[in-house]
């Protein structure tokens, strides 16, 4: 329907010009040309003015049209979504079901902060339900590559604010306004997630609690600066810590995990995927 509107506009302009030509027979060629030109401008302007209302009408009544608008804007902002949608048709179906009612209810534009948050939340939910259960059984290399992007992503959020860094670290949801550095970091993680999904082996087992505990203990010894007792106590009460403290602790933790041998690193990131 979106691509049909320009065709309708051109047809409308053509009809207007034809009618002018029909009703101005006998007048001079110059006069007929001027009247035809004026009619074309008037009808074209009318279609231009009416287009937002036409699109709103179509958006609220046609799921296919509405999703074509939303999908196009999402992919324009994050082209990696094309690869994500190709993994499993259910991913796009879930996003469509989750987003269209919200967008219609709030009637906000795709650049509205509330809409961006709704998109981010729905996308995160789709990843948790459709992508991570498969990606968590990817190869050690692919899973570790996904996890290795965590520090860069948190640092990107910290350029926005400590609050943005902490919020993403604690929830995994992007609630910031569009930001080139944040968007690039998130896209890189999505590409790594796609790679982990594609390398998935259903027979791959999640690490045991003993393996996971040993990996975290090893990571603790690699933290820079080293974790002190006060830091460990703060981790046990992380959600109640100040935002700057949350951001700092998570950066130090993931920085330490990045220094682990591949197998231990993959064990931790595989478990993070499994826990959503």
C-alpha positions as MATLAB code, in Angstrom:
seq = 'XXXXXXXXXXXXXXXXXXXXXXXXXXXXXXXXXXXXXXXXXXXXXXXXXXXXXXXXXXXXXXXXXXXXXXXXXXXXXXXXXXXXXXXXXXXXXXXXXXXXXXXXXXXXXXXXXXXXXXXXXXXXXXXXXXXXXXXXXXXXXXXXXXXXXXXXXXXXXXXXXXXXXXXXXXXXXXXXXXXXXXXXXXXXXXXXXXXXXXXXXXXXXXXXXXXXXXXXXXXXXXXXXXXXXXXXXXXXXXXXXXXXXXXXXXXXXXXXXXXXXXXXXXXXXXXXXXXX';
ca = [
       0.000    0.000    0.000;
       2.889    2.348    0.766;
       4.295    1.851   -2.743;
       0.789    2.155   -4.245;
       0.158    5.691   -3.027;
       2.591    7.376   -5.485;
       0.908    5.465   -8.318;
      -2.504    6.665   -7.157;
      -1.135   10.220   -6.939;
       0.217   10.106  -10.485;
      -3.054    8.696  -11.777;
      -4.978   11.420   -9.964;
      -2.783   14.114  -11.465;
      -3.188   12.541  -14.912;
      -6.971   12.480  -14.569;
      -6.996   16.126  -13.469;
      -4.893   17.189  -16.454;
      -7.083   15.161  -18.811;
     -10.248   16.775  -17.441;
      -8.774   20.235  -17.840;
      -7.827   19.398  -21.416;
     -11.362   18.132  -22.056;
     -13.127   21.196  -20.658;
     -10.794   23.799  -22.197;
     -11.157   22.760  -25.816;
     -11.244   25.780  -28.069;
      -8.949   27.862  -25.895;
      -5.406   28.744  -26.858;
      -2.679   26.145  -26.401;
      -0.890   28.408  -23.922;
      -4.049   28.849  -21.859;
      -4.742   25.122  -21.833;
      -1.147   24.360  -20.850;
      -1.230   26.840  -17.951;
      -4.557   25.515  -16.658;
      -3.325   21.950  -16.942;
      -0.138   22.807  -15.082;
      -2.077   24.554  -12.314;
      -4.428   21.590  -12.019;
      -1.491   19.186  -11.776;
       0.116   21.292   -9.027;
      -3.144   21.578   -7.093;
      -3.939   17.863   -7.238;
      -0.327   16.912   -6.457;
      -0.339   19.222   -3.429;
      -3.639   17.750   -2.310;
      -2.275   14.216   -2.450;
       0.857   15.319   -0.579;
      -1.189   16.918    2.197;
      -3.511   13.913    2.401;
      -0.742   11.307    2.460;
      -0.071   11.363    6.251;
      -3.768   10.843    6.956;
      -3.981    8.122    4.321;
      -0.954    6.357    5.806;
      -2.327    6.673    9.340;
      -5.649    5.244    8.180;
      -3.873    2.344    6.487;
      -1.493    1.830    9.433;
      -4.379    1.403   11.857;
      -6.363   -0.973    9.642;
      -3.855   -3.103    7.760;
      -1.421   -5.285    9.677;
       0.599   -5.979    6.539;
       0.950   -2.302    5.695;
       1.729   -1.346    9.296;
       4.390   -4.014    9.600;
       5.966   -2.990    6.275;
       6.451    0.506    7.727;
       7.785   -0.680   11.086;
       9.971   -3.409    9.579;
      11.486   -1.027    7.054;
      12.424    1.518    9.710;
      13.823   -1.120   12.056;
      16.024   -2.564    9.325;
      17.127    0.913    8.249;
      18.286    1.500   11.828;
      19.783   -1.981   12.212;
      20.433   -3.918    8.963;
      21.581   -6.977   10.956;
      17.905   -7.664   11.659;
      17.613   -9.064    8.130;
      20.031  -11.838    9.139;
      18.189  -12.322   12.431;
      14.807  -12.657   10.708;
      16.302  -15.195    8.306;
      17.214  -17.500   11.198;
      13.631  -18.345   12.095;
      10.355  -16.906   10.693;
       8.892  -17.050   14.213;
      11.261  -14.255   15.307;
       9.669  -11.748   12.957;
       6.193  -13.075   13.715;
       6.706  -12.543   17.452;
       8.043   -9.023   16.929;
       5.103   -8.150   14.721;
       2.585   -9.429   17.263;
       4.348   -7.628   20.091;
       4.915   -4.265   18.459;
       1.879   -3.432   16.342;
      -0.637   -3.204   19.238;
       1.755   -0.944   21.185;
       2.461    1.340   18.239;
      -1.203    1.666   17.418;
      -2.248    2.297   20.990;
       0.316    5.022   21.615;
       0.202    6.374   18.051;
       3.804    7.535   18.323;
       6.397    7.808   15.592;
       9.264    5.356   15.309;
      11.644    8.069   16.522;
       9.621    8.705   19.662;
      11.668    7.599   22.728;
       8.727    5.574   24.042;
       8.440    3.767   20.714;
      12.162    3.055   20.584;
      11.955    1.517   24.050;
       8.983   -0.599   23.000;
      10.913   -1.837   19.968;
      13.997   -2.600   22.075;
      11.954   -4.465   24.688;
      10.088   -6.530   22.097;
      13.318   -7.330   20.256;
      15.008   -8.424   23.496;
      12.045  -10.674   24.308;
      12.207  -12.270   20.851;
      15.939  -12.871   21.238;
      15.432  -14.491   24.634;
      12.675  -16.797   23.428;
      13.798  -17.671   19.898;
      17.505  -16.971   19.401;
      19.344  -17.550   22.679;
      18.031  -21.099   23.325;
      19.695  -22.129   20.064;
      22.729  -19.822   20.166;
      23.700  -20.994   23.676;
      24.689  -24.328   22.121;
      26.953  -22.701   19.562;
      30.673  -23.367   19.251;
      32.992  -22.154   22.004;
      34.553  -19.665   19.586;
      31.210  -18.212   18.499;
      29.759  -17.992   22.014;
      32.944  -16.398   23.354;
      32.953  -13.900   20.472;
      29.439  -12.852   21.439;
      30.461  -12.414   25.073;
      33.620  -10.538   24.165;
      31.455   -7.717   22.833;
      29.991   -7.036   26.284;
      32.721   -4.675   27.472;
      32.640   -2.629   24.262;
      28.851   -2.416   24.516;
      28.885   -1.286   28.149;
      31.570    1.293   27.362;
      29.398    2.602   24.530;
      26.466    2.976   26.914;
      28.707    4.694   29.458;
      29.466    7.429   26.913;
      25.736    8.204   27.192;
      25.627    8.035   31.007;
      26.346    5.783   33.973;
      22.595    5.242   34.206;
      22.412    3.974   30.620;
      25.396    1.666   31.218;
      23.915    0.260   34.413;
      20.445   -0.127   32.929;
      21.725   -2.164   29.986;
      24.055   -4.192   32.223;
      21.171   -5.121   34.522;
      18.381   -5.634   31.969;
      19.973   -6.241   28.565;
      17.477   -3.763   27.072;
      18.505   -0.616   25.207;
      16.413    2.304   26.464;
      18.612    5.102   25.123;
      17.843    7.452   22.253;
      19.569    6.608   18.947;
      23.342    6.770   19.414;
      25.853    5.793   16.730;
      28.347    4.180   19.103;
      25.681    2.253   21.019;
      23.955    1.147   17.826;
      27.252   -0.089   16.336;
      28.107   -2.064   19.471;
      24.663   -3.662   19.629;
      24.780   -4.543   15.930;
      28.156   -6.222   16.429;
      26.683   -8.331   19.235;
      23.720   -9.269   17.060;
      26.070  -10.427   14.306;
      27.952  -12.516   16.867;
      24.663  -13.947   18.119;
      23.711  -14.919   14.560;
      27.091  -16.661   14.177;
      26.563  -18.563   17.439;
      23.071  -19.576   16.320;
      24.408  -20.895   13.016;
      27.148  -22.901   14.749;
      24.700  -24.467   17.214;
      24.971  -28.162   18.017;
      21.901  -29.640   19.800;
      24.205  -32.097   21.534;
      26.254  -29.340   23.134;
      25.746  -29.434   26.897;
      25.620  -26.475   29.229;
      28.432  -26.349   31.818;
      27.888  -27.955   35.205;
      27.576  -25.768   38.285;
      31.060  -26.896   39.309;
      32.576  -25.865   35.962;
      30.758  -22.564   36.074;
      31.814  -21.840   39.661;
      35.446  -22.595   38.861;
      35.330  -20.297   35.816;
      33.901  -17.411   37.838;
      36.450  -17.946   40.596;
      39.253  -17.851   38.038;
      37.780  -14.661   36.566;
      37.711  -13.068   40.008;
      41.476  -13.461   40.249;
      41.952  -11.739   36.881;
      39.946   -8.581   37.605;
      41.689   -5.254   37.094;
      41.816   -3.655   39.545;
      41.409   -6.793   41.718;
      38.061   -7.358   43.406;
      38.161   -6.616   47.113;
      35.780   -7.901   49.769;
      33.688   -4.746   49.486;
      33.308   -5.373   45.745;
      32.157   -8.934   46.322;
      29.656   -7.730   48.896;
      28.372   -5.160   46.387;
      27.840   -7.928   43.814;
      25.598   -9.757   46.256;
      23.442   -6.635   46.474;
      24.059   -5.342   42.967;
      20.563   -4.141   42.082;
      20.573   -1.737   45.051;
      23.970   -0.223   44.239;
      24.335    3.274   42.737;
      24.241    3.297   38.942;
      27.889    4.285   38.550;
      28.883    1.442   40.883;
      26.790   -1.066   38.924;
      28.412    0.033   35.676;
      31.940   -0.122   37.100;
      31.496   -3.549   38.680;
      30.001   -5.073   35.546;
      32.766   -3.632   33.375;
      35.414   -5.072   35.675;
      33.651   -8.442   35.799;
      33.314   -8.811   32.031;
      36.819   -7.492   31.529;
      38.041  -10.310   33.794;
      35.949  -12.914   31.962;
      37.510  -11.778   28.690;
      40.937  -12.764   30.085;
      39.887  -16.369   30.731;
      40.906  -19.296   28.524;
      38.403  -19.979   25.737;
      36.655  -22.959   27.345;
      36.025  -21.179   30.666;
      34.978  -17.975   28.943;
      32.535  -19.853   26.728;
      31.111  -21.677   29.756;
      30.191  -18.382   31.420;
      28.757  -16.751   28.310;
      26.855  -19.909   27.389;
      25.186  -19.815   30.801;
      24.385  -16.107   30.438;
      22.656  -16.909   27.159;
      20.730  -19.754   28.799;
      19.509  -17.426   31.548;
      18.402  -14.802   29.051;
];
